Short mmCIF file of C-alpha atoms in Angstrom, two decimals:
data_model
loop_
_atom_site.label_atom_id
_atom_site.label_comp_id
_atom_site.label_asym_id
_atom_site.label_seq_id
_atom_site.Cartn_x
_atom_site.Cartn_y
_atom_site.Cartn_z
CA MET X 1 -0.48 -0.20 0.35
CA SER X 2 1.24 3.24 -0.70
CA GLU X 3 1.30 6.30 1.09
CA GLU X 4 -1.25 8.29 -1.28
CA GLU X 5 -3.78 5.52 -0.69
CA PRO X 6 -6.11 5.56 2.50
CA ARG X 7 -6.68 2.75 4.21
CA ARG X 8 -9.08 0.28 3.96
CA PRO X 9 -11.18 -1.94 6.04
CA ARG X 10 -9.42 -5.58 4.92
CA GLY X 11 -13.03 -7.22 4.78
CA ALA X 12 -15.34 -8.09 6.96
CA ASP X 13 -13.35 -10.44 9.25
CA GLY X 14 -11.28 -7.86 10.61
CA PRO X 15 -10.93 -3.93 11.47
CA PRO X 16 -8.62 -2.10 9.15
CA GLU X 17 -5.05 -2.28 9.13
CA GLY X 18 -2.79 -0.96 11.91
CA VAL X 19 -5.21 0.41 14.25
CA PRO X 20 -5.47 -1.38 17.84
CA VAL X 21 -8.50 -4.15 17.80
CA PRO X 22 -9.62 -3.54 21.83
CA PHE X 23 -10.51 -6.78 23.71
CA GLU X 24 -13.69 -8.12 24.06
CA PRO X 25 -13.82 -11.16 25.93
CA PRO X 26 -16.64 -13.98 25.27
CA PRO X 27 -20.23 -14.01 27.22
CA ALA X 28 -19.30 -15.74 30.54
CA ALA X 29 -20.02 -19.39 30.20
CA PRO X 30 -22.27 -20.93 33.21
CA GLY X 31 -20.58 -21.98 36.23
CA SER X 32 -18.50 -24.54 36.83
CA PRO X 33 -19.59 -26.97 39.84
CA ILE X 34 -16.75 -25.36 41.75
CA GLU X 35 -17.81 -21.42 41.05
CA GLU X 36 -21.12 -22.56 41.68
CA ALA X 37 -20.03 -23.14 44.94
CA LEU X 38 -17.95 -20.56 45.86
CA VAL X 39 -20.65 -18.29 44.55
CA ARG X 40 -23.00 -19.76 46.56
CA HIS X 41 -21.12 -19.78 50.24
CA ARG X 42 -18.71 -16.94 49.14
CA GLU X 43 -20.27 -14.88 51.18
CA ARG X 44 -21.08 -16.69 54.73
CA LEU X 45 -16.86 -17.46 53.76
CA LEU X 46 -15.49 -13.56 53.83
CA ALA X 47 -17.37 -12.97 56.67
CA ILE X 48 -15.13 -15.41 58.93
CA ASP X 49 -12.79 -12.72 60.91
CA GLY X 50 -9.52 -13.70 59.12
CA VAL X 51 -10.52 -14.86 55.76
CA GLU X 52 -8.98 -12.70 53.27
CA GLY X 53 -9.93 -14.71 50.04
CA LEU X 54 -11.66 -16.41 48.64
CA ASP X 55 -10.64 -18.90 44.84
CA HIS X 56 -10.07 -22.49 43.62
CA GLY X 57 -7.80 -24.36 41.61
CA ARG X 58 -6.29 -28.09 42.05
CA GLY X 59 -5.02 -30.22 45.33
CA ALA X 60 -1.61 -32.31 45.23
CA ASP X 61 -3.45 -35.47 44.15
CA GLY X 62 -5.06 -33.49 40.89
CA ALA X 63 -9.37 -33.00 42.93
CA GLU X 64 -10.40 -29.40 42.58
CA VAL X 65 -10.44 -27.77 45.64
CA ILE X 66 -11.96 -24.70 47.11
CA ARG X 67 -9.09 -22.43 48.88
CA VAL X 68 -10.16 -20.29 51.27
CA HIS X 69 -7.13 -17.66 52.16
CA ILE X 70 -6.30 -16.83 55.84
CA ARG X 71 -4.76 -14.53 58.04
CA ALA X 72 -2.90 -16.64 60.62
CA MET X 73 -3.35 -20.45 61.34
CA SER X 74 -5.89 -19.62 64.30
CA VAL X 75 -8.59 -19.28 61.58
CA LYS X 76 -8.42 -22.78 60.17
CA ARG X 77 -11.33 -23.90 62.60
CA LYS X 78 -13.47 -21.45 61.85
CA VAL X 79 -13.62 -22.62 58.33
CA PRO X 80 -15.59 -25.55 56.73
CA ARG X 81 -13.52 -28.39 56.17
CA GLU X 82 -15.37 -29.83 52.74
CA LEU X 83 -18.31 -27.41 50.98
CA ASP X 84 -21.29 -29.21 48.85
CA GLY X 85 -18.74 -31.79 48.17
CA PHE X 86 -15.68 -30.55 46.94
CA PRO X 87 -12.66 -30.50 49.55
CA VAL X 88 -11.15 -27.06 51.40
CA ILE X 89 -8.31 -25.87 51.94
CA THR X 90 -6.51 -23.19 53.51
CA ILE X 91 -3.69 -21.06 52.67
CA VAL X 92 -2.27 -18.71 54.84
CA THR X 93 -1.63 -15.07 53.50
CA GLY X 94 -1.80 -12.90 56.02
CA PRO X 95 -3.51 -9.43 56.11
CA TYR X 96 -4.12 -8.46 52.50
CA ARG X 97 -3.55 -5.00 52.09
CA ALA X 98 -5.21 -2.72 48.95
CA TYR X 99 -1.94 -0.95 47.23
#
């Protein structure tokens, strides 16, 4: 393309050449059972004094687990061992601080 030619769209499958393309994530897929369990129990878990955050991942055996981030080991006794059939593990992170 010469400098005199105006930029043209590449076609129906893309934006004009050289134009930044905004990222638009795909629509959310239906939640997995473990994500649904997190949503269902989030409020109750975060209300426990010393719980800093929640997520999910895989345990040492590869099974899906709910992970509860806690401020200190003493909080562990307040956290259930299982939720909706998923094992719950605690991770001592200390307090979270917003920067």
